[in-house]
Short mmCIF file of C-alpha atoms in Angstrom, two decimals:
data_model
loop_
_atom_site.label_atom_id
_atom_site.label_comp_id
_atom_site.label_asym_id
_atom_site.label_seq_id
_atom_site.Cartn_x
_atom_site.Cartn_y
_atom_site.Cartn_z
CA UNK Z 1 9.63 32.51 -32.66
CA UNK Z 2 12.15 34.26 -30.39
CA UNK Z 3 14.48 31.63 -28.91
CA UNK Z 4 16.95 33.94 -27.19
CA UNK Z 5 15.05 36.71 -25.40
CA UNK Z 6 14.63 37.26 -21.68
CA UNK Z 7 11.72 35.47 -20.00
CA UNK Z 8 9.13 37.45 -18.11
CA UNK Z 9 6.94 34.42 -17.35
CA UNK Z 10 7.07 30.65 -16.96
CA UNK Z 11 3.70 28.95 -17.53
CA UNK Z 12 2.97 25.36 -16.53
CA UNK Z 13 0.61 22.61 -17.57
CA UNK Z 14 -0.80 20.63 -14.59
CA UNK Z 15 -1.32 16.90 -15.27
CA UNK Z 16 1.98 15.21 -15.99
CA UNK Z 17 3.85 18.49 -15.49
CA UNK Z 18 3.22 19.79 -11.97
CA UNK Z 19 1.46 16.72 -10.57
CA UNK Z 20 1.66 13.00 -11.27
CA UNK Z 21 -2.12 12.65 -11.43
CA UNK Z 22 -2.58 9.66 -13.72
CA UNK Z 23 -2.47 6.94 -11.00
CA UNK Z 24 -5.19 8.58 -8.88
CA UNK Z 25 -7.37 9.40 -11.88
CA UNK Z 26 -7.10 5.85 -13.23
CA UNK Z 27 -7.92 4.47 -9.78
CA UNK Z 28 -11.04 6.65 -9.58
CA UNK Z 29 -12.15 5.58 -13.06
CA UNK Z 30 -11.57 1.89 -12.41
CA UNK Z 31 -13.37 2.05 -9.07
CA UNK Z 32 -16.50 3.33 -10.80
CA UNK Z 33 -16.19 0.87 -13.68
CA UNK Z 34 -15.86 -2.16 -11.40
CA UNK Z 35 -18.80 -1.04 -9.25
CA UNK Z 36 -20.88 -0.95 -12.44
CA UNK Z 37 -19.82 -4.45 -13.43
CA UNK Z 38 -17.45 -3.29 -16.16
CA UNK Z 39 -13.79 -4.19 -16.65
CA UNK Z 40 -10.81 -2.29 -15.33
CA UNK Z 41 -8.68 -0.43 -17.86
CA UNK Z 42 -4.90 -0.38 -17.72
CA UNK Z 43 -3.43 2.94 -16.64
CA UNK Z 44 -1.09 2.87 -19.63
CA UNK Z 45 -4.06 2.86 -22.03
CA UNK Z 46 -5.43 6.06 -20.45
CA UNK Z 47 -2.12 7.90 -20.44
CA UNK Z 48 -2.43 10.06 -23.55
CA UNK Z 49 -6.19 10.64 -23.17
CA UNK Z 50 -5.58 12.52 -19.91
CA UNK Z 51 -3.92 15.31 -21.89
CA UNK Z 52 -7.39 16.20 -23.20
CA UNK Z 53 -8.89 16.52 -19.72
CA UNK Z 54 -10.49 14.47 -16.95
CA UNK Z 55 -13.71 13.75 -18.84
CA UNK Z 56 -11.87 12.71 -21.98
CA UNK Z 57 -9.83 10.21 -19.97
CA UNK Z 58 -12.94 8.60 -18.52
CA UNK Z 59 -14.64 8.47 -21.92
CA UNK Z 60 -11.58 6.61 -23.17
CA UNK Z 61 -12.09 4.04 -20.40
CA UNK Z 62 -15.69 3.58 -21.58
CA UNK Z 63 -14.61 3.26 -25.22
CA UNK Z 64 -12.13 0.53 -24.25
CA UNK Z 65 -14.79 -1.71 -22.72
CA UNK Z 66 -15.21 -5.08 -24.43
CA UNK Z 67 -19.00 -4.62 -24.58
CA UNK Z 68 -20.84 -1.44 -25.62
CA UNK Z 69 -21.95 0.82 -22.77
CA UNK Z 70 -25.37 2.42 -23.15
CA UNK Z 71 -24.98 6.22 -23.51
CA UNK Z 72 -27.19 7.03 -20.54
CA UNK Z 73 -25.19 4.72 -18.29
CA UNK Z 74 -21.91 6.14 -19.60
CA UNK Z 75 -23.07 9.65 -18.69
CA UNK Z 76 -24.10 8.57 -15.20
CA UNK Z 77 -20.81 6.75 -14.63
CA UNK Z 78 -18.89 9.83 -15.74
CA UNK Z 79 -20.71 11.91 -13.14
CA UNK Z 80 -19.94 9.32 -10.46
CA UNK Z 81 -16.31 9.20 -11.52
CA UNK Z 82 -15.90 12.97 -11.17
CA UNK Z 83 -17.65 12.94 -7.79
CA UNK Z 84 -15.53 10.08 -6.45
CA UNK Z 85 -12.36 11.62 -7.78
CA UNK Z 86 -13.03 14.97 -6.11
CA UNK Z 87 -14.09 13.40 -2.82
CA UNK Z 88 -11.52 10.63 -2.45
CA UNK Z 89 -8.72 10.54 -5.00
CA UNK Z 90 -7.83 14.15 -5.82
CA UNK Z 91 -5.52 14.79 -2.83
CA UNK Z 92 -3.52 11.63 -3.61
CA UNK Z 93 -1.65 13.15 -6.55
CA UNK Z 94 1.94 14.11 -5.65
CA UNK Z 95 3.99 16.98 -6.99
CA UNK Z 96 6.97 15.96 -9.07
CA UNK Z 97 10.31 15.85 -7.24
CA UNK Z 98 12.03 19.18 -6.57
CA UNK Z 99 9.08 21.18 -7.89
CA UNK Z 100 8.59 23.09 -4.63
CA UNK Z 101 12.20 24.26 -4.81
CA UNK Z 102 11.86 25.10 -8.50
CA UNK Z 103 8.80 27.29 -7.97
CA UNK Z 104 10.47 29.07 -5.05
CA UNK Z 105 13.56 29.77 -7.14
CA UNK Z 106 11.62 30.93 -10.20
CA UNK Z 107 9.18 33.16 -8.32
CA UNK Z 108 11.12 36.42 -8.58
CA UNK Z 109 10.04 40.06 -8.96
CA UNK Z 110 10.77 40.00 -12.68
CA UNK Z 111 9.39 36.53 -13.45
CA UNK Z 112 5.67 35.71 -13.31
CA UNK Z 113 4.33 32.17 -12.97
CA UNK Z 114 1.14 30.86 -14.57
CA UNK Z 115 -0.91 27.77 -15.29
CA UNK Z 116 -2.47 26.70 -18.60
CA UNK Z 117 -4.35 23.41 -18.30
CA UNK Z 118 -7.14 21.33 -19.81
CA UNK Z 119 -8.16 20.46 -16.25
CA UNK Z 120 -11.18 22.25 -14.75
CA UNK Z 121 -10.56 25.24 -12.49
CA UNK Z 122 -12.13 23.71 -9.34
CA UNK Z 123 -9.98 20.58 -9.21
CA UNK Z 124 -6.90 22.57 -10.23
CA UNK Z 125 -7.34 24.88 -7.26
CA UNK Z 126 -7.82 21.91 -4.90
CA UNK Z 127 -4.58 20.34 -6.17
CA UNK Z 128 -2.67 23.58 -5.69
CA UNK Z 129 -4.09 24.10 -2.20
CA UNK Z 130 -3.30 20.58 -0.97
CA UNK Z 131 0.27 21.00 -2.23
CA UNK Z 132 0.44 24.46 -0.60
CA UNK Z 133 1.40 26.23 -3.81
CA UNK Z 134 -1.88 28.04 -4.49
CA UNK Z 135 -0.35 31.48 -3.92
CA UNK Z 136 2.59 30.96 -6.25
CA UNK Z 137 0.80 31.48 -9.55
CA UNK Z 138 -0.14 34.89 -10.91
CA UNK Z 139 -2.60 33.58 -13.54
CA UNK Z 140 -4.54 30.32 -13.90
CA UNK Z 141 -6.43 29.38 -17.08
CA UNK Z 142 -8.30 26.09 -17.08
CA UNK Z 143 -10.85 24.15 -19.12
CA UNK Z 144 -13.70 26.43 -20.18
CA UNK Z 145 -11.88 29.70 -19.57
CA UNK Z 146 -10.92 30.12 -23.24
CA UNK Z 147 -13.02 29.47 -26.38
CA UNK Z 148 -11.05 26.33 -27.27
CA UNK Z 149 -8.84 24.07 -25.10
CA UNK Z 150 -5.30 22.97 -25.89
CA UNK Z 151 -3.92 22.13 -28.42
CA UNK Z 152 -5.52 25.37 -29.66
CA UNK Z 153 -3.57 28.51 -28.83
CA UNK Z 154 -6.52 30.15 -27.05
CA UNK Z 155 -5.82 29.23 -23.41
CA UNK Z 156 -2.10 30.07 -23.55
CA UNK Z 157 -2.80 33.37 -25.30
CA UNK Z 158 -5.33 34.15 -22.58
CA UNK Z 159 -2.64 33.60 -19.91
CA UNK Z 160 -0.36 36.02 -21.77
CA UNK Z 161 -3.17 38.56 -22.04
CA UNK Z 162 -3.85 38.43 -18.30
CA UNK Z 163 -0.13 38.78 -17.60
CA UNK Z 164 0.26 41.66 -20.01
CA UNK Z 165 3.24 40.13 -21.81
CA UNK Z 166 4.05 39.05 -25.34
CA UNK Z 167 4.52 35.50 -26.58
CA UNK Z 168 8.25 36.10 -27.04
CA UNK Z 169 8.62 36.80 -23.31
CA UNK Z 170 7.14 33.49 -22.09
CA UNK Z 171 8.18 29.89 -21.60
CA UNK Z 172 5.52 27.16 -21.52
CA UNK Z 173 6.37 23.96 -19.63
CA UNK Z 174 4.39 20.84 -20.56
CA UNK Z 175 4.53 17.11 -21.10
CA UNK Z 176 2.41 16.29 -24.15
CA UNK Z 177 1.62 16.81 -27.80
CA UNK Z 178 -1.23 19.08 -26.65
CA UNK Z 179 1.22 21.35 -24.86
CA UNK Z 180 3.87 21.39 -27.58
CA UNK Z 181 1.28 22.19 -30.25
CA UNK Z 182 -0.38 24.88 -28.14
CA UNK Z 183 3.01 26.53 -27.56
CA UNK Z 184 3.93 26.35 -31.23
CA UNK Z 185 0.62 27.85 -32.34
CA UNK Z 186 1.02 30.62 -29.75
CA UNK Z 187 4.64 31.34 -30.79
CA UNK Z 188 5.73 30.65 -27.20
CA UNK Z 189 8.94 28.79 -26.40
CA UNK Z 190 8.31 25.28 -25.06
CA UNK Z 191 10.16 23.28 -22.39
CA UNK Z 192 9.36 19.55 -22.38
CA UNK Z 193 8.92 17.60 -19.15
CA UNK Z 194 10.09 14.09 -20.02
CA UNK Z 195 8.57 12.51 -16.92
CA UNK Z 196 4.98 13.15 -17.94
CA UNK Z 197 2.43 11.50 -20.19
CA UNK Z 198 3.67 11.97 -23.75
CA UNK Z 199 2.91 9.06 -26.06
CA UNK Z 200 6.32 9.22 -27.76
CA UNK Z 201 9.35 11.57 -27.76
CA UNK Z 202 8.31 13.23 -31.01
CA UNK Z 203 5.18 14.51 -29.31
CA UNK Z 204 7.32 17.01 -27.42
CA UNK Z 205 8.80 18.72 -30.47
CA UNK Z 206 9.68 21.45 -31.11
CA UNK Z 207 11.15 22.48 -27.77
CA UNK Z 208 13.94 24.76 -26.63
CA UNK Z 209 14.76 22.56 -23.62
CA UNK Z 210 13.83 19.13 -22.27
CA UNK Z 211 14.30 17.87 -18.72
CA UNK Z 212 13.59 14.95 -16.42
CA UNK Z 213 14.13 16.67 -13.07
CA UNK Z 214 12.97 20.11 -12.00
CA UNK Z 215 16.45 21.01 -10.76
CA UNK Z 216 17.46 20.91 -14.42
CA UNK Z 217 14.69 23.30 -15.44
CA UNK Z 218 15.50 25.70 -12.62
CA UNK Z 219 19.18 25.83 -13.54
CA UNK Z 220 18.40 26.26 -17.22
CA UNK Z 221 15.87 29.09 -16.78
CA UNK Z 222 17.99 31.02 -14.28
CA UNK Z 223 21.10 30.46 -16.40
CA UNK Z 224 19.23 31.69 -19.46
CA UNK Z 225 18.07 34.79 -17.58
CA UNK Z 226 21.62 35.56 -16.45
CA UNK Z 227 23.06 35.02 -19.92
CA UNK Z 228 20.53 37.28 -21.64
CA UNK Z 229 21.07 40.01 -19.03
CA UNK Z 230 24.83 39.82 -19.55
CA UNK Z 231 24.36 39.99 -23.33
CA UNK Z 232 22.19 43.09 -23.01
CA UNK Z 233 24.79 44.83 -20.83
CA UNK Z 234 27.77 43.87 -22.98
#
């Protein structure tokens, strides 16, 4: 993997990376569970399951019930959860601090921005629109767009294909084992967002950079770009 070359693209995960979505998703799930006479599930217990997608997170909440849930009922509750989430809870998810400024700084003529997520395309586009960043990204790949979701390489490689760049020219920013593994399998450099939903620090390895605040990522990427340009002209 190239760890020194110039970036031509920065690609982002969504949940736990661009948006802090876990609280609103857990609230939607628990609302449906309680209405059905089931028990609430702690947000912390759903944390890592969200990395697999919205449906996977809800199925985890069903699996954690103290009494078995009949499959037909589980399917119906999942449908209700997705409907309630889209109608009521989706706009409640905030962007992480300083992300607006980071995207503005990184969106340059020689640097493309993309999204690679296990979230469905429809809800991803609603999130981007409500945060007023829908026009920032050149390519969006979501659940179902590639043959296999993260942690497989397929979705990230599809982003690169649409951008017309090589793996060595990209940086993937994520917050989970799914993201780190996807990047590694794609031979793309990985930057770890420490404020997301990783189960433990080791889940975010290997990475070329880790950060807690988006100001740090912005400074690192732009500094890296400047350093590699200077090296090429030396």
